[in-house]
C-alpha positions as semicolon CSV with decimal commas, in nm:
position;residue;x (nm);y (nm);z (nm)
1;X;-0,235;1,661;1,258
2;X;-0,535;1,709;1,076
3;X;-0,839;1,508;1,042
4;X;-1,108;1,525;0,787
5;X;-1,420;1,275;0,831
6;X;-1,705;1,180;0,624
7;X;-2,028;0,944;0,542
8;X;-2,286;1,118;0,780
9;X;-2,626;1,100;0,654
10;X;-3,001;1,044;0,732
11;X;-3,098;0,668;0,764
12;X;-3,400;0,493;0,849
13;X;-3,390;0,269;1,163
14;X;-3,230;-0,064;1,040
15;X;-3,018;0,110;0,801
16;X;-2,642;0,107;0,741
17;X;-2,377;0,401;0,690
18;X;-2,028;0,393;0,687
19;X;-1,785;0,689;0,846
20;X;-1,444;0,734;0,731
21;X;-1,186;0,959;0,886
22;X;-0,877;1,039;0,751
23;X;-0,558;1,224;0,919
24;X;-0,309;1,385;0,737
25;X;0,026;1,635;0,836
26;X;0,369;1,515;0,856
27;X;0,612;1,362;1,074
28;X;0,382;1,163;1,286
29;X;0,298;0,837;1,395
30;X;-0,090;0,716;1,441
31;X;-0,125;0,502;1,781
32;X;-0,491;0,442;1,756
33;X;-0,809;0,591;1,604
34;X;-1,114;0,603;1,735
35;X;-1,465;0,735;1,669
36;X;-1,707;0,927;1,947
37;X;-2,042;1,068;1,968
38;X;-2,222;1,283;2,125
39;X;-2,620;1,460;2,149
40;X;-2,708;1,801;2,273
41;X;-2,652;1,847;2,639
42;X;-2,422;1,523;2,666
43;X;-2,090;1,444;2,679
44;X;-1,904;1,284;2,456
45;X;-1,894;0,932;2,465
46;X;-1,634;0,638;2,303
47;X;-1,767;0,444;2,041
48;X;-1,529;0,245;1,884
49;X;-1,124;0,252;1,882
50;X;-0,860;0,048;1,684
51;X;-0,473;0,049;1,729
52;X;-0,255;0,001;1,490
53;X;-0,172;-0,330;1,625
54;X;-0,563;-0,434;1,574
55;X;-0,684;-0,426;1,912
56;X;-1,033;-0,267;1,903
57;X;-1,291;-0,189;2,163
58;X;-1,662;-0,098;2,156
59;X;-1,922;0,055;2,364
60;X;-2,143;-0,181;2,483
61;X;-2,415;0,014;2,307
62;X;-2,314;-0,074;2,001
63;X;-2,103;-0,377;2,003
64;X;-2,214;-0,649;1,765
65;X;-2,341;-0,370;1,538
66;X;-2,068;-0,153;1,477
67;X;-1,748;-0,255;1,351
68;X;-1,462;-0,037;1,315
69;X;-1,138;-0,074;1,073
70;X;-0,821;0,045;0,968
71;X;-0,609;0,120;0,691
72;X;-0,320;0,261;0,869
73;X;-0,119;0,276;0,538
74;X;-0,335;0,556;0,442
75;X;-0,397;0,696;0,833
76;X;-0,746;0,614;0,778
77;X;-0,998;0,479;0,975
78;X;-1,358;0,316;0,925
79;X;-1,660;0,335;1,110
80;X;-1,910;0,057;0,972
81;X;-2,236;0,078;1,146
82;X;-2,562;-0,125;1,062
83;X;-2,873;-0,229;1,212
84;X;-2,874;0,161;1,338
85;X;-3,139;0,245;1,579
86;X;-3,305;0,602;1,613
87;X;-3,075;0,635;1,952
88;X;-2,774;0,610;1,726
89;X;-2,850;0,991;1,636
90;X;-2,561;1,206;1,719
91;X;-2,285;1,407;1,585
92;X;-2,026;1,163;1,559
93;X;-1,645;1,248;1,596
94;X;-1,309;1,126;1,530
95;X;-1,008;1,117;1,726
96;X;-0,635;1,011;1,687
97;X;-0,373;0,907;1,899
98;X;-0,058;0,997;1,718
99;X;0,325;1,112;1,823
100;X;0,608;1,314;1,639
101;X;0,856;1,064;1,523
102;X;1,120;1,064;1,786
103;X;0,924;1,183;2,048
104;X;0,754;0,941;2,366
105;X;0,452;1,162;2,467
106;X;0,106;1,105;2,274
107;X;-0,079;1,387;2,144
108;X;-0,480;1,363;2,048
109;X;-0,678;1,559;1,745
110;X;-1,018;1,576;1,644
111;X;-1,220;1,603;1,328
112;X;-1,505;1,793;1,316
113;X;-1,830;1,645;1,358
114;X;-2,039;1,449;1,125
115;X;-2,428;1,410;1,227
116;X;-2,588;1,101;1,166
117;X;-2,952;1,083;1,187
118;X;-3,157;0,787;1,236
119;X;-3,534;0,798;1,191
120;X;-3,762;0,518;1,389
């Protein structure tokens, strides 16, 4: 499974950008998506994650701000974040829960990380 993510940009404080993520392959099932983030020296932290049953869940850090969606149809997810704040500045990545068809045990993938950059 393969994802490919977009929507990074520069933004002033305030400012809104959206992140899409997309996974593609075959013979898999998506269990949840989810977007991280992380800045130089730091780990990686959660940001937002959906199931495909609609349950989400949201760092406290950005909860109220952020709000993240899926179109499971397509094995996309969405990463809508406004009122962005220069400590929003990282390289944000996606992640998926997925499974072969037929198979019990949950495998994760990444996309490759898009920067967002938020000047004060």
């Amino acid at each position: 499974v393969q994802l490919q993510a977009s929507g990074g940009g520069l933004v002033q404080a305030g400012g809104f950008l959206r992140l899409s993520c997309t996974a593609s392959g075959s013979g898999f099932s998506i269990e949840a998506m989810g977007w991280y983030r992380q800045t130089p020296g730091n780990q990686r932290d959660l940001v937002a994650s959906i199931t495909t049953s609609g349950v989400t869940n949201y760092a406290d850090a950005v909860a109220g701000r952020f709000i993240i969606s899926g179109d499971f149809t397509r094995k996309t997810a969405y990463l809508q974040m406004s009122t962005l704040k220069p400590e929003d500045t990282a390289a944000y990545y996606c992640n998926v829960a997925w499974r072969y068809y037929g198979r019990t045990n949950i495998k994760n993938s990444w996309g490759q990380g898009t920067l967002v950059t938020v000047s004060s």
